Amino acid sequence: MWQPRVIMQNGELLPYAEARVHPMSLAMTYATAVFEGLRAYRNPETGAFKIFRLAEHVRRLQAGMKVMRMDRRFEVDEVAALLTRLIRANEPDDDVYVRLLVYVEALGLMAQTGPVGFTAAASPRERPKYAETGMSLGVSSWTRLSDNASPPRIKATANYHSARLTQLQAKADGYDGALMLTPAGKVSEAPIACFFMVRDGKLITPGLGSNILESVTRDTIITLHEELTGQPVAQRDVDRSELYFAEEAFVCGTGQEIIPVVAIDRLPVGDGQPGPITRRLQKTYFDTVRGLVPDRHEWLTPV
Ligand SMILES: Cc1ncc(COP(=O)(O)O)c(C=O)c1O
């Protein structure tokens, strides 16, 4: 597997181990940071790399920076140029995971809004091990963040404190992962992925009002499913007990891609095996991100 060579800080390429953020910065002390996780997939036929849905990731970053009142803005073309330079300099020979982290570098009082710095890293990322077998989830006793406390719709670093506690509890309890409920007790999402389930043959996912991240992959799945089947995806509240009625379920995200869920709270989902709707979406998703089918939505940006 290829190894990262260089990392980018504020536009400069450095040896990977030499990136630095001051411990007294707002970024470190108050988690005044927002980030994106993106993937550049290698087309196995041409060897070319393309970043998947770059524009949508940058738009979410812009929104996150606005919510956090950072006094800088990134444009799509600017990020495309920066990430192209980063990825080429690392000379990958396989898929690339890119993390773009933006933060207030100022040292001192909490209310400062700049200067804003950024770090972009490219690394290999193994395929999640549960992609084939599926994973078990447990509903967590940790509650998902609420919008007027720490807005979950943006990818703020601070939101992952709660996600991490949730994940650690799930592992300690013997599950592969967790599902979180909103303060109102509705299903929200997994610590680093969105959730979908199938009931009566119909695909359902919690709505944006269920304290979820505004996920790019969730939007991709909704679009692909509607194109494949002509059926809309229901975006609505899901009760905890409705989880046990699911015929199929999966989680999805840029890092997780699509992972079947085969058990929830130790009850089997359907027959306890990844289901046909999930498998079909996995195949369509990989064909799409790798550019093996025509890019009808202009989702792929060449590196
Ligand atoms: C909390 C959370 N939900 C959902 C997702 C999926 O988001 P996306 O599809 O934009 O990667 C992520 C991805 O990192 C996440 O951290």
GROMACS .gro file of C-alpha atoms in nm, residues 135-144 162-163 165-191 195 197 206 238-246 249 251 261 263-267 269:
model
   60
  135MET     CA    1  -2.174  -0.522   1.095
  136SER     CA    2  -2.371  -0.529   1.418
  137LEU     CA    3  -2.494  -0.206   1.577
  138GLY     CA    4  -2.618  -0.128   1.926
  139VAL     CA    5  -2.841   0.169   2.006
  140SER     CA    6  -2.630   0.392   2.227
  141SER     CA    7  -2.721   0.541   2.562
  142TRP     CA    8  -2.527   0.850   2.448
  143THR     CA    9  -2.767   1.098   2.285
  144ARG     CA   10  -2.693   1.262   1.949
  162SER     CA   11  -1.963   1.267   2.145
  163ALA     CA   12  -1.920   1.036   1.844
  165LEU     CA   13  -1.772   0.822   2.335
  166THR     CA   14  -2.052   0.648   2.149
  167GLN     CA   15  -1.814   0.435   1.946
  168LEU     CA   16  -1.606   0.337   2.250
  169GLN     CA   17  -1.917   0.234   2.441
  170ALA     CA   18  -2.040   0.023   2.148
  171LYS     CA   19  -1.708  -0.160   2.126
  172ALA     CA   20  -1.701  -0.216   2.504
  173ASP     CA   21  -2.053  -0.358   2.482
  174GLY     CA   22  -1.948  -0.605   2.212
  175TYR     CA   23  -2.100  -0.435   1.904
  176ASP     CA   24  -1.915  -0.343   1.585
  177GLY     CA   25  -2.068   0.005   1.593
  178ALA     CA   26  -2.342   0.226   1.733
  179LEU     CA   27  -2.659   0.406   1.638
  180MET     CA   28  -2.750   0.728   1.816
  181LEU     CA   29  -3.095   0.861   1.901
  182THR     CA   30  -3.192   1.228   1.905
  183PRO     CA   31  -3.285   1.391   2.238
  184ALA     CA   32  -3.647   1.319   2.131
  185GLY     CA   33  -3.568   0.947   2.098
  186LYS     CA   34  -3.576   0.922   1.716
  187VAL     CA   35  -3.305   0.740   1.522
  188SER     CA   36  -3.032   0.980   1.412
  189GLU     CA   37  -2.714   0.828   1.269
  190ALA     CA   38  -2.398   0.631   1.345
  191PRO     CA   39  -2.093   0.809   1.491
  195PHE     CA   40  -2.821   0.523   0.842
  197MET     CA   41  -3.314   0.081   0.640
  206PRO     CA   42  -3.389   0.973   0.902
  238VAL     CA   43  -3.765   0.650   1.259
  239ASP     CA   44  -3.849   0.516   1.605
  240ARG     CA   45  -3.610   0.284   1.786
  241SER     CA   46  -3.855  -0.006   1.779
  242GLU     CA   47  -3.904   0.037   1.403
  243LEU     CA   48  -3.540  -0.064   1.362
  244TYR     CA   49  -3.642  -0.416   1.459
  245PHE     CA   50  -3.886  -0.428   1.166
  246ALA     CA   51  -3.610  -0.362   0.910
  249ALA     CA   52  -3.012  -0.180   0.679
  251VAL     CA   53  -2.464   0.279   0.706
  261VAL     CA   54  -2.595  -0.377   0.898
  263ALA     CA   55  -2.791  -0.702   1.351
  264ILE     CA   56  -2.924  -0.422   1.574
  265ASP     CA   57  -2.937  -0.464   1.952
  266ARG     CA   58  -2.846  -0.831   1.894
  267LEU     CA   59  -3.161  -0.889   1.686
  269VAL     CA   60  -3.185  -0.747   1.051
   0.00000   0.00000   0.00000
